[in-house]
Coordinates of C-alpha atoms and ligand atoms in Angstrom, one line a residue:
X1 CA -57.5 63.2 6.7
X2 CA -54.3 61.2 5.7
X3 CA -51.6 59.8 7.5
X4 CA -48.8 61.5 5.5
X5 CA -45.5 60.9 7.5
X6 CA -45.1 59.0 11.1
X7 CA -41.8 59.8 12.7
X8 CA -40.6 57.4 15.6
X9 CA -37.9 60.1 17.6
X10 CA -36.0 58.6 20.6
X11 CA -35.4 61.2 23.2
X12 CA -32.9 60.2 25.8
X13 CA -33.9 62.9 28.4
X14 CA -30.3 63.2 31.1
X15 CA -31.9 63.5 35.2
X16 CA -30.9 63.2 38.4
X17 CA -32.5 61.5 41.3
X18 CA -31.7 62.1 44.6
X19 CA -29.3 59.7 45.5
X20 CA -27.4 56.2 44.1
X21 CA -29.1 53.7 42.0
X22 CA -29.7 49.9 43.0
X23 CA -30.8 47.3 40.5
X24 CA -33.6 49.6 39.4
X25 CA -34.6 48.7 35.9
X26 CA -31.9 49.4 33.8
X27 CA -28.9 49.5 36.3
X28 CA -26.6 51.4 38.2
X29 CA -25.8 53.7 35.4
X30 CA -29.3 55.0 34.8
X31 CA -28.9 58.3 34.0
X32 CA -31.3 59.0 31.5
X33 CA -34.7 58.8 30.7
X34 CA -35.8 57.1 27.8
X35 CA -38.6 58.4 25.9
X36 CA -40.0 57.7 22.1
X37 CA -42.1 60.3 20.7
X38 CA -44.5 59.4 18.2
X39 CA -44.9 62.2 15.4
X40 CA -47.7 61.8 13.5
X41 CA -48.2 64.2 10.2
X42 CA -51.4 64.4 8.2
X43 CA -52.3 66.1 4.8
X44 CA -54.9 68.6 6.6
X45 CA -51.8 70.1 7.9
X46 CA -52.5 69.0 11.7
X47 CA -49.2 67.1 13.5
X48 CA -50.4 64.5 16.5
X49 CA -47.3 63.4 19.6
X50 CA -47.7 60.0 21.0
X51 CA -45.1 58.4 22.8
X52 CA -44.0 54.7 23.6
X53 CA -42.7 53.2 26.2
X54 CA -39.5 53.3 27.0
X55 CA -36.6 53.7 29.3
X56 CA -33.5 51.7 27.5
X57 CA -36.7 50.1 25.2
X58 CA -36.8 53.1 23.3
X59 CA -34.4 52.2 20.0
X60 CA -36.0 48.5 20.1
X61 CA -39.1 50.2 19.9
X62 CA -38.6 52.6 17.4
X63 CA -37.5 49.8 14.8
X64 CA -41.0 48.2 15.6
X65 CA -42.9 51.3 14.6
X66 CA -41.0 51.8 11.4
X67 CA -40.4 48.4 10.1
X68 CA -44.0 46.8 11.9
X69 CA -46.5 49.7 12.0
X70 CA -45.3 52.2 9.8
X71 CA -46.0 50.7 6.3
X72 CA -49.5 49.7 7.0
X73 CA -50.4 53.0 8.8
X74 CA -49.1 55.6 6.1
X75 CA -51.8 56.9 4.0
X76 CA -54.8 55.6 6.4
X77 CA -57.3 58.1 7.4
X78 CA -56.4 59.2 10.5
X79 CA -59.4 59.7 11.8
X80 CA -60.5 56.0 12.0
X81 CA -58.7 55.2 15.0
X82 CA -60.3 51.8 16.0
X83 CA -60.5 49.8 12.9
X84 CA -56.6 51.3 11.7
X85 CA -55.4 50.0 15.4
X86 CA -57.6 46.8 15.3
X87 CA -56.2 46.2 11.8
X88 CA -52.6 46.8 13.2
X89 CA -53.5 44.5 16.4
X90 CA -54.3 41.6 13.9
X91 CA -51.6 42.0 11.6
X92 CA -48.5 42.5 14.3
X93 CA -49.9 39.7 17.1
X94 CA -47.3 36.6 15.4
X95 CA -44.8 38.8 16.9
X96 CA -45.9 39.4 20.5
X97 CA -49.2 40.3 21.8
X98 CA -47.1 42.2 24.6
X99 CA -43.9 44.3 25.1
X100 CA -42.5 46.0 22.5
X101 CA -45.1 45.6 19.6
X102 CA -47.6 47.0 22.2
X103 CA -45.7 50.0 23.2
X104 CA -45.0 50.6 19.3
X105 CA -49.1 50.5 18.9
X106 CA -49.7 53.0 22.0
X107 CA -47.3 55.6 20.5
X108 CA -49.1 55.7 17.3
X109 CA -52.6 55.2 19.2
X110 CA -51.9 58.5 21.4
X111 CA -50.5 60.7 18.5
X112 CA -54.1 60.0 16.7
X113 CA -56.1 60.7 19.9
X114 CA -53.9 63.4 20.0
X115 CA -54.6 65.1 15.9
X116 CA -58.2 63.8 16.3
X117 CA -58.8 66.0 19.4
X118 CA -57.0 69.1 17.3
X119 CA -59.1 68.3 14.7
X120 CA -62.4 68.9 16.5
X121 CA -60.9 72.2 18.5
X122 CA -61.6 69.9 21.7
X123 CA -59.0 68.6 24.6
X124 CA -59.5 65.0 24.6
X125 CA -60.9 65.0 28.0
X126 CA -63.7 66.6 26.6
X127 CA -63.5 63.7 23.7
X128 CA -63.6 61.1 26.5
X129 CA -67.2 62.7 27.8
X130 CA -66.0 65.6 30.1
X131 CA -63.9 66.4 33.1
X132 CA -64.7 65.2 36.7
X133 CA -61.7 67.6 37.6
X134 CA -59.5 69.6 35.9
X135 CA -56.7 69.4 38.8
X136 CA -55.4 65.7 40.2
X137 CA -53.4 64.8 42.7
X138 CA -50.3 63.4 41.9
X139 CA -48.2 60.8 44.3
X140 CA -44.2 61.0 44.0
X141 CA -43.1 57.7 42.9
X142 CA -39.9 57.5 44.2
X143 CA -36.6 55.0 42.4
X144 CA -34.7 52.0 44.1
X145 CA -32.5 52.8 46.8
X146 CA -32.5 50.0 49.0
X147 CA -31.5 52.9 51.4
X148 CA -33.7 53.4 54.3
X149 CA -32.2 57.0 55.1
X150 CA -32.4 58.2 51.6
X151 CA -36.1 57.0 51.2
X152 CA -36.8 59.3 54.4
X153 CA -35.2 62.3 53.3
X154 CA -36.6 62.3 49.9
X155 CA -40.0 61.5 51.4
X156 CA -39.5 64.2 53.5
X157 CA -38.7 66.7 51.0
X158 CA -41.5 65.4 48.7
X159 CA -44.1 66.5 51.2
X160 CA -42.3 69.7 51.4
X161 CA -42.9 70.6 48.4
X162 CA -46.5 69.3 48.8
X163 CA -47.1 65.6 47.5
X164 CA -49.5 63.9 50.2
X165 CA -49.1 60.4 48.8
X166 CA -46.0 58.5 48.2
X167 CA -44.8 55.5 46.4
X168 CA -41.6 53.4 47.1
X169 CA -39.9 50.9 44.8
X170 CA -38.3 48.8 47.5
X171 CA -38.6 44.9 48.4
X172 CA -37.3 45.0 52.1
X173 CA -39.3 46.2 55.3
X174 CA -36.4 48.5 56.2
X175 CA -37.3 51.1 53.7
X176 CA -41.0 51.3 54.4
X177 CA -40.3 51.4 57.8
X178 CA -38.1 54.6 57.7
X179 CA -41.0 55.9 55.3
X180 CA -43.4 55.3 57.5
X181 CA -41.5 56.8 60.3
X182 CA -40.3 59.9 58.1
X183 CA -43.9 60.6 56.8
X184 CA -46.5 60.1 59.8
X185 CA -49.7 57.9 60.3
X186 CA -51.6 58.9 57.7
X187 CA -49.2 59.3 54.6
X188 CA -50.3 56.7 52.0
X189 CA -47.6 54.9 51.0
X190 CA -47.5 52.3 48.5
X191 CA -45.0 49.9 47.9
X192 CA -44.1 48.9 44.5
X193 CA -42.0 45.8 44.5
X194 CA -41.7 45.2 40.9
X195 CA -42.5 41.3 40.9
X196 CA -39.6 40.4 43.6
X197 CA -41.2 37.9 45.3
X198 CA -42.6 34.2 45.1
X199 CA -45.8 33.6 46.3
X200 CA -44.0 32.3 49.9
X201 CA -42.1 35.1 49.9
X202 CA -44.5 37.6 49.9
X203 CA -46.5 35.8 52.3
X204 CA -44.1 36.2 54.6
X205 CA -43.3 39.6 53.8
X206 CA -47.1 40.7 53.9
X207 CA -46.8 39.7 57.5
X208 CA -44.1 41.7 57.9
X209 CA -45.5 44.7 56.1
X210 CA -48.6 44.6 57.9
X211 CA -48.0 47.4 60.8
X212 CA -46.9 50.0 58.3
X213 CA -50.4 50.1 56.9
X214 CA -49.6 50.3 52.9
X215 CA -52.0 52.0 50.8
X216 CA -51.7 49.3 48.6
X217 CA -48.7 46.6 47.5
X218 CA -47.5 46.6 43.9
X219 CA -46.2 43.9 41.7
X220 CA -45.3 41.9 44.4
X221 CA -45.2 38.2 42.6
X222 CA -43.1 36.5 40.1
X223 CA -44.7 36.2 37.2
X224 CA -46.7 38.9 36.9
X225 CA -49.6 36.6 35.5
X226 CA -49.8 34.5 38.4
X227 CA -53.1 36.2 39.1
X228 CA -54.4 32.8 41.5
X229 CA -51.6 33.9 43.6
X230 CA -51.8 37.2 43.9
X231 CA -55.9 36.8 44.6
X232 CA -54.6 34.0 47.5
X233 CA -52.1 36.9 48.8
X234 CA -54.6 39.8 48.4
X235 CA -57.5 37.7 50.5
X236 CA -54.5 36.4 53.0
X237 CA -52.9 39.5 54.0
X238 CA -55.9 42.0 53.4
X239 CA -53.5 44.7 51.7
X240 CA -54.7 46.5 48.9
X241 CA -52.9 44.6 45.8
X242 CA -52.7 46.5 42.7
X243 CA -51.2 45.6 39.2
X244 CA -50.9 45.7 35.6
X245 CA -48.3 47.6 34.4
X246 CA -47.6 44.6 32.7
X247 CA -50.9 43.2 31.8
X248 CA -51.2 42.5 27.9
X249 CA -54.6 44.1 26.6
X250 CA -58.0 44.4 27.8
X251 CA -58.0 40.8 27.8
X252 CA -55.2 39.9 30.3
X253 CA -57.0 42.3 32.7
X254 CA -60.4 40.4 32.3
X255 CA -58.5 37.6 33.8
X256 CA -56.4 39.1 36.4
X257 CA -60.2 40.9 37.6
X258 CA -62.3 37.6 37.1
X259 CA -59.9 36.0 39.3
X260 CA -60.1 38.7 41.8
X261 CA -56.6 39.4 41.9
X262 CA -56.4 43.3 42.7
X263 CA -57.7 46.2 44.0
X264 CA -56.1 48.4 41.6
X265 CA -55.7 47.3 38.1
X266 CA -52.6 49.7 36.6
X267 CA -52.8 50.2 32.5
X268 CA -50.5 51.8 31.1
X269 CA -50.7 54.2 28.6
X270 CA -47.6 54.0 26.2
X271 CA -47.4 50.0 26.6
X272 CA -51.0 48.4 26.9
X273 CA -52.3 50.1 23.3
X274 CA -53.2 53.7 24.4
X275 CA -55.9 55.5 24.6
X276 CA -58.5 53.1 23.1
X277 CA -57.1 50.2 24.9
X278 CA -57.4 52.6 28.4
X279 CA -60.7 53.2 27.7
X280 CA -61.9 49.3 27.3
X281 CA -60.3 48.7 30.4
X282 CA -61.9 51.2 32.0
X283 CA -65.1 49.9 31.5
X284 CA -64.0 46.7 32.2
X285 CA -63.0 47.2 35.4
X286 CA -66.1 50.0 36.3
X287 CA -68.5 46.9 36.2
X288 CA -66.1 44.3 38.1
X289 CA -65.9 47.6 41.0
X290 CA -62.3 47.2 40.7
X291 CA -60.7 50.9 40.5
X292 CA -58.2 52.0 37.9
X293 CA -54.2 53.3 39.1
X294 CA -52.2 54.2 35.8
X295 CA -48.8 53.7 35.8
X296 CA -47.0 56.6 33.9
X297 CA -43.4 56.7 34.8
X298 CA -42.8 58.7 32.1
X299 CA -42.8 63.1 31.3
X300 CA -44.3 62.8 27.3
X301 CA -47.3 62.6 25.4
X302 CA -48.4 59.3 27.5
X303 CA -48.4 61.3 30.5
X304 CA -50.5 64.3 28.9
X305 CA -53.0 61.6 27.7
X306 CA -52.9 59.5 31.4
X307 CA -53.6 63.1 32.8
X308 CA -57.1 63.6 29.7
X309 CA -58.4 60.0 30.9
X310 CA -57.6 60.5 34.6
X311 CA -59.9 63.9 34.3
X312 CA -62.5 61.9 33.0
X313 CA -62.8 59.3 34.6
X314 CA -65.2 58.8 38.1
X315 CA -63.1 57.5 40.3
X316 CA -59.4 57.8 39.7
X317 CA -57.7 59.9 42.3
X318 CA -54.1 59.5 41.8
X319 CA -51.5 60.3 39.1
X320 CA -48.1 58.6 39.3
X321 CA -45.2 61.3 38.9
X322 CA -41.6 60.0 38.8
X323 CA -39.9 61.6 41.4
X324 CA -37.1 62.5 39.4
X325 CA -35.4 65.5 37.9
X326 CA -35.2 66.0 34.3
X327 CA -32.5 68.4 32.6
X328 CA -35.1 69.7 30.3
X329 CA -38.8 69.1 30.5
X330 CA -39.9 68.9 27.3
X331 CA -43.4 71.0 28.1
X332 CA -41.1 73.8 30.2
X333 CA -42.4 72.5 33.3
X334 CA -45.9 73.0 32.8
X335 CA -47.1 69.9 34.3
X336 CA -45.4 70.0 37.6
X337 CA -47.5 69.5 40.2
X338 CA -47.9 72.9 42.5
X339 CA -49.5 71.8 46.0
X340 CA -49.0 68.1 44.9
X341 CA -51.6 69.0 42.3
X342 CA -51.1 69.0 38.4
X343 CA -53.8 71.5 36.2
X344 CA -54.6 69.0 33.1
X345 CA -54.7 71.2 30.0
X346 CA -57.4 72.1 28.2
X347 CA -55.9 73.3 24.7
X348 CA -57.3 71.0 22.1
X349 CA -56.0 67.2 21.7
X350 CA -53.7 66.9 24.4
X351 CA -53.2 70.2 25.0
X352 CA -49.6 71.1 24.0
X353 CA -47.3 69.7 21.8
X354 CA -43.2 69.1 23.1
X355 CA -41.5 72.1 22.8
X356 CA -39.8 71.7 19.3
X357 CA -36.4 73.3 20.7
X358 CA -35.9 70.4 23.5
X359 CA -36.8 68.0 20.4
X360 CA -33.7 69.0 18.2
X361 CA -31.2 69.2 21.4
X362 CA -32.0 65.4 22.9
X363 CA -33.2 63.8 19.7
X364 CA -30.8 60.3 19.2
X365 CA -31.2 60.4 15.7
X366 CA -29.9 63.3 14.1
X367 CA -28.2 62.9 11.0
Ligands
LIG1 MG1 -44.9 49.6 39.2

């Protein structure tokens, strides 16, 4: 089966969150969601959808796929997914082993899971070994407010309408506080702090943090990397640390584990390589008793496939759901969680392809 056409389709998707932005990512003016969707054709007549990550990433990214990944991936069997995506590995690593050329591999990685599934009339959860459960929880991850009253109400109204975990993106105590105050005792509540701090800093504010008993503390060191830090911080203040959102490969996470830096290790699908990159690091971190937390900010075909490996896999319990709302959801809402719960499909690959209507309206590169 040949690769006969990859298509890298920004999809700027316009949302509304619940209250003003701070410095979140991309800015005050975030006001919509980047996605990249990876279309993958074949000459047996079956289309796959990856995407890659993402946000305001997604044009940088898209050059990547077509000028990087694109002319050594068209006319490849698609159904040779490891040596085509150790092949591209080799041949892209003088330009980055991380970041963009990553996220441009995980698009194309997902869209393959995604035809090889379809091509065996199986979801891919059943290509990964079977479900554990075919319904997960999923935690609201709420944006940046720096606004202790607006983090309460939206927890608030997340619970309401039945999420039983939530996740802040704050790096002040204020914020947690309110949280904590909005959502009871026994809400989990996880701070994400998006590498704020230095390792002092979070010392300090790890002392702070400690009466508002955080599920576990994200992120919380700059760099990223510094995993003999953020092992120091996790043995000194005994919170749960979790982290690697932005861990490069299977390899970065064997060092983050070996130097017993987290709790939760945090791959991402649409930047660390996709599916077959999850699945190393899966096993990886199975037989250093570490547990796996994706991170999937994002509504696409990287969410669909975080969903598949989430469903088989032992002992994942969470999903992360951006606590946003999209204009147009591009699987017409199908995967929102109902009781704080989202159904994981079980059509074949990854179970349902975007809705080719919401494709044409948001698409960014229409001639
Ligand atoms: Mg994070």
């Amino acid at each position: 089966m040949k690769i006969i056409n990859i298509e890298a389709i920004p999809v700027p998707i316009p949302f509304t969150h619940g209250g003003p932005m701070t410095d979140f990512v991309v800015g005050k003016a975030w006001t919509e969601l980047g996605h990249l969707l990876v279309r993958v054709d074949t000459d047996a007549d079956i289309t796959g959808y990856g995407d890659a990550f993402g946000f305001n990433a997604i044009h940088t990214t898209k050059t990547a796929i077509d000028t990087l990944i694109t002319p050594i991936a068209l006319g490849r069997d698609a159904t040779e997914i490891g040596p085509l995506m150790d092949e591209l590995a080799v041949k892209t690593h003088i330009f980055g082993r991380y970041g963009i050329t990553t996220f441009a591999l995980s698009g194309l990685d997902i869209a393959l899971w995604d035809i090889a599934g379809k091509a065996a009339g199986l979801p891919l959860y059943k290509m990964l070994g079977g479900a554990y459960r075919n319904k997960i929880p999923a935690y609201a991850s709420l944006l940046k407010y720096g606004d202790p009253d607006i983090c309460a109400r939206l927890t608030e109204e997340a619970i309401g309408s039945g999420y039983r975990s939530i996740k802040l993106h704050e790096s002040t105590v204020a914020p947690v506080a309110a949280t904590r105050a909005a959502g009871g005792d026994k809400l989990p509540i996880m701070l994400d702090v998006n590498c704020s701090w230095t390792p002092h800093q979070a010392s300090k504010m790890a002392e702070a943090l400690a009466p508002f008993d955080l599920h576990w503390l994200e992120e919380p060191l700059w760099p990223p990397e510094n995993f003999e830090a953020l092992a120091q911080l996790r043995a000194e203040s005994g919170i749960p640390i979790a982290s690697g959102e932005n861990a490069c490969t299977v390899w970065q996470f064997e060092q983050m584990i070996n130097n017993g830096a987290v709790d939760y290790a945090q791959p991402s699908m649409t930047k660390v390589g996709g599916l077959t990159e999850m699945c190393k690091i899966s096993t990886l971190a199975e037989t250093a008793n570490v547990r796996i937390q994706p991170h999937s900010p994002y509504f696409g075909p990287g969410f669909l496939a975080t969903l598949h490996f989430i469903a088989a896999s032992r002992d994942i319990d969470l999903i992360e759901r951006f606590y946003v709302k999209l204009e147009t959801d591009m699987y017409d809402n199908t995967l929102d969680p109902v009781d704080g719960l989202i159904r994981v499909p079980d059509g074949p690959g990854l179970g349902m392809d975007p809705n080719p209507t919401f494709i044409e309206k948001y698409r960014m590169d229409k001639a």
